[in-house]
Coordinates of C-alpha atoms in Angstrom, one line a residue:
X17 CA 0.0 0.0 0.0
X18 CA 1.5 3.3 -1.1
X19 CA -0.2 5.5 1.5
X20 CA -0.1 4.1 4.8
X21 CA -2.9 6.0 6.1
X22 CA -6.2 4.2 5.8
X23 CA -9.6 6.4 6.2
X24 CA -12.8 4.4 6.9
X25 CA -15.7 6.1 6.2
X26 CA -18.9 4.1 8.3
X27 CA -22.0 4.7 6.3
X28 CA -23.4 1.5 6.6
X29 CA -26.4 2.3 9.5
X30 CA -30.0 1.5 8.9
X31 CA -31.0 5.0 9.7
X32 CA -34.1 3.8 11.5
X33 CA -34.5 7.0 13.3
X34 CA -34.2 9.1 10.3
X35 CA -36.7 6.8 8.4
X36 CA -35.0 6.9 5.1
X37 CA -31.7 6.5 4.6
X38 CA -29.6 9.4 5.5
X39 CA -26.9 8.3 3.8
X40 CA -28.5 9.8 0.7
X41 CA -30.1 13.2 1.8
X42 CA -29.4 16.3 0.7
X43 CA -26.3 18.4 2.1
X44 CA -24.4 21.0 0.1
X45 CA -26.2 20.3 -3.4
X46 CA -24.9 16.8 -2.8
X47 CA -25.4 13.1 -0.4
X48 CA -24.8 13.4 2.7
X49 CA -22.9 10.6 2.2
X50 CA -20.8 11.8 -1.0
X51 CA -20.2 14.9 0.7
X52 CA -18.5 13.6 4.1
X53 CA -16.4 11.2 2.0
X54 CA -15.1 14.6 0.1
X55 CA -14.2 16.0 3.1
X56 CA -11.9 12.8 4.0
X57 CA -10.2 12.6 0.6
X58 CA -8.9 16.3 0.8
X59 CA -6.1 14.4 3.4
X60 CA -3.1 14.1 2.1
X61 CA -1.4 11.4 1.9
X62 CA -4.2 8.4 2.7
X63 CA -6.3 6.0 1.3
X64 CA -10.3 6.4 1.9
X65 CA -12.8 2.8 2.0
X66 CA -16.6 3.2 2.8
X67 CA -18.0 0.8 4.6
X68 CA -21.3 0.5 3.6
X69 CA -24.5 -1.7 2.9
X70 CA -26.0 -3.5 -0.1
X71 CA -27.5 -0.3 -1.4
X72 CA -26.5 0.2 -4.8
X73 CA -28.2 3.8 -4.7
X74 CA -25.0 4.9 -2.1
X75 CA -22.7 2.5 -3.7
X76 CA -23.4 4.7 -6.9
X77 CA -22.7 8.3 -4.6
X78 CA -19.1 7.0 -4.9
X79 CA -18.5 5.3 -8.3
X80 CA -16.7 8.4 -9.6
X81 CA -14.5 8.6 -6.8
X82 CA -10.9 7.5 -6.0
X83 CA -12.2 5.0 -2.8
X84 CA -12.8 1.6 -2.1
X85 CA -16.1 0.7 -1.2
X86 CA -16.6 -2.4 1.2
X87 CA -20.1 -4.3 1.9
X88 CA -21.1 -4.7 5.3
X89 CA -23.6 -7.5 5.1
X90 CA -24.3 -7.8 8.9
X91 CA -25.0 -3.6 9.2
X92 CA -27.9 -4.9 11.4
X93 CA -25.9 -6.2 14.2
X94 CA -24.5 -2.6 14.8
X95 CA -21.5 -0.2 14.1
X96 CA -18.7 -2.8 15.6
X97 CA -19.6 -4.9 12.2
X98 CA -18.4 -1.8 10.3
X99 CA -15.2 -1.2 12.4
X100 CA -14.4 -5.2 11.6
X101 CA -15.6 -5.1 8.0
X102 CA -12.9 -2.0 7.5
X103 CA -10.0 -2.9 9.5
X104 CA -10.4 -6.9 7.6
X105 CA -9.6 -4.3 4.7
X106 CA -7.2 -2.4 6.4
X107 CA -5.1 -5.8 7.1
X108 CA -5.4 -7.3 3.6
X109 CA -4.3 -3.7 2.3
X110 CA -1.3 -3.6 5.0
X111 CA -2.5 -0.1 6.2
X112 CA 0.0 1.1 9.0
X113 CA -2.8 3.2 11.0
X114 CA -6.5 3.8 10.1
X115 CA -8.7 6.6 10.9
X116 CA -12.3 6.3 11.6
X117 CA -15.1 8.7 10.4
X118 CA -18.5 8.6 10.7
X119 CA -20.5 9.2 7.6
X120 CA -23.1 11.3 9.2
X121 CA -21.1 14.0 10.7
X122 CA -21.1 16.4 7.6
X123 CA -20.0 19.4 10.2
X124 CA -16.7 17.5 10.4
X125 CA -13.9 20.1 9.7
X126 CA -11.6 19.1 7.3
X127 CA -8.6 20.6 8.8
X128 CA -9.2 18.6 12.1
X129 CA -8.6 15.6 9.8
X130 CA -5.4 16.5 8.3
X131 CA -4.2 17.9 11.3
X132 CA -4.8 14.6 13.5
X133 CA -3.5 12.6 10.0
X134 CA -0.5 14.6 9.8
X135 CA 0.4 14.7 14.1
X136 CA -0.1 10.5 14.1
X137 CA 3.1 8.6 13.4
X138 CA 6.0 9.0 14.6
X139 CA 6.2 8.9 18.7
X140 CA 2.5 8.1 18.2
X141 CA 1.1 6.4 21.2
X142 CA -1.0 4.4 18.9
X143 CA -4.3 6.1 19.4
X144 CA -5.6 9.4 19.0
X145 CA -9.3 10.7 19.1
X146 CA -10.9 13.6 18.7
X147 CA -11.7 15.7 21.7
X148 CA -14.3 18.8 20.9
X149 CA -14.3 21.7 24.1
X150 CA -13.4 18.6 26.0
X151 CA -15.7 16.0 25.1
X152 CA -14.3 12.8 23.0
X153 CA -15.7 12.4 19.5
X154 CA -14.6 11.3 16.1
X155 CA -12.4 10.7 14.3
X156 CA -10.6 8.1 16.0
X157 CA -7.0 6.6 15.0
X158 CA -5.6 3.4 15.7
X159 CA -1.9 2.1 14.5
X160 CA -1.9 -0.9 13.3
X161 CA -1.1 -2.8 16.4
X162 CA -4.8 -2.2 17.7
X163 CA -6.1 -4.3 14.4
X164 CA -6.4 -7.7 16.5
X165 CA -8.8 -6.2 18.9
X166 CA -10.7 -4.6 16.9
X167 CA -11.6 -7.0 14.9
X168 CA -13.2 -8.4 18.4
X169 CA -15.8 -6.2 19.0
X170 CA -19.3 -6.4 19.6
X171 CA -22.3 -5.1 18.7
X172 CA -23.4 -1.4 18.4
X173 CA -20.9 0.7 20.9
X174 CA -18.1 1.1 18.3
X175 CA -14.6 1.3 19.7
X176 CA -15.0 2.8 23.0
X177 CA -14.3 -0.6 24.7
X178 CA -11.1 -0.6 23.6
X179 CA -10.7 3.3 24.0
X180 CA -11.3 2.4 27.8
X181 CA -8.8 -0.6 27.4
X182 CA -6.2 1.0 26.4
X183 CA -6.5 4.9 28.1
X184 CA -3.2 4.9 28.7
X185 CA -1.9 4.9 24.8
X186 CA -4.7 7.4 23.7
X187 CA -3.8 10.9 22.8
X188 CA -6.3 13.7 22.5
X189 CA -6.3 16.4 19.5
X190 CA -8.2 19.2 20.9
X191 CA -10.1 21.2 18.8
X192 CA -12.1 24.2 20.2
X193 CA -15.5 24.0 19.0
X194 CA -18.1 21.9 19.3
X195 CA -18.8 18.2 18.1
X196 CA -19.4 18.0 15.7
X197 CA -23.6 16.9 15.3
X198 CA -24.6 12.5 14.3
X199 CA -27.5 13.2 11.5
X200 CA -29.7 10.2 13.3
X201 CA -33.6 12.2 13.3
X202 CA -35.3 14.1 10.5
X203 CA -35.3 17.2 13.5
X204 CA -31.4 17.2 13.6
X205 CA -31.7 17.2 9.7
X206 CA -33.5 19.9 9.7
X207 CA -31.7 22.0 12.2
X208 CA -28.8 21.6 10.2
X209 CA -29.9 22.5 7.6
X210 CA -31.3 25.6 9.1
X211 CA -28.0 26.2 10.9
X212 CA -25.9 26.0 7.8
X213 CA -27.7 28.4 5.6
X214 CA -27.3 31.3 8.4

């Protein structure tokens, strides 16, 4: 793999509180989804995968873009099935870190991406997460060494297991504004929305 950096975009959720699938609404005169996995291709220096469903309507938000896109079959059985379904990819690609974006975070500033892409490395203490006017968000980044256990998780609560593991080899990059805001319900949609056009 020519660029060690591996982004994983997780877009595969059922969006069952949004009741339609978020993935493809609207943002920016473009999908929601097309337009967060923008933002996480303007890093330099890194691969970007989406891990998504069977949809072929948000397969086809992609097709003209330089990523990989990687089926999660068991999306029902929560977000850990992502995380496993990427970092499978991230091992057969021999990735030497990945970094984990949500796909419904379209507030996500780009610069806090190639800032936390371009500090990891090096000295890294192998993890590094996001940490918004102190509260811990995404992205996440793990070296390499953290593929094995994540490839163990469970169900719907992500990586924070082995966040809480491992405390004492995660670094913080603290950016001072807020997290940024999960699209999950047509009202946070809408506020959004709203919010952006101000």
């Amino acid at each position: 793999m020519d660029k060690p950096l591996l982004i994983l975009v997780l877009a595969a959720g059922l969006s069952r509180r949004m009741g339609r699938p978020k993935q493809l609404l609207p943002i920016g005169g473009e999908t929601l989804l097309r337009y967060v996995v923008k933002k996480a291709l303007t890093v330099p220096h890194a691969s970007v995968a989406v891990v998504g469903s069977g949809e072929s309507l948000m397969k086809q938000q992609c097709e003209d873009l330089p990523v990989v896109w990687i089926e999660n079959r068991d999306a029902h059985d929560g977000m850990s099935t992502s995380i496993k379904a990427g970092i499978s990819y991230a091992q057969d690609c021999s990735a030497g870190s990945v970094m984990i974006l949500l796909g419904d975070q379209p507030g996500m500033d780009p610069g806090v991406l190639a800032g936390m892409a371009g500090a990891f490395g090096a000295g890294s203490s192998g993890m590094l997460q996001a940490r918004y006017e102190g509260k811990p968000g995404h992205p996440v980044m793990f070296d390499r060494r953290f593929f094995p256990e994540l490839l163990k998780l469970e169900g719907d609560t992500g990586a924070k297991p082995l966040l809480q593991r491992h405390a004492d080899s995660l670094q913080f990059w603290d950016v001072n504004t807020p997290v940024p805001v999960d699209l999950d319900t047509p009202e946070e949609y809408e506020h959004y929305i709203r919010s952006s056009e101000e």
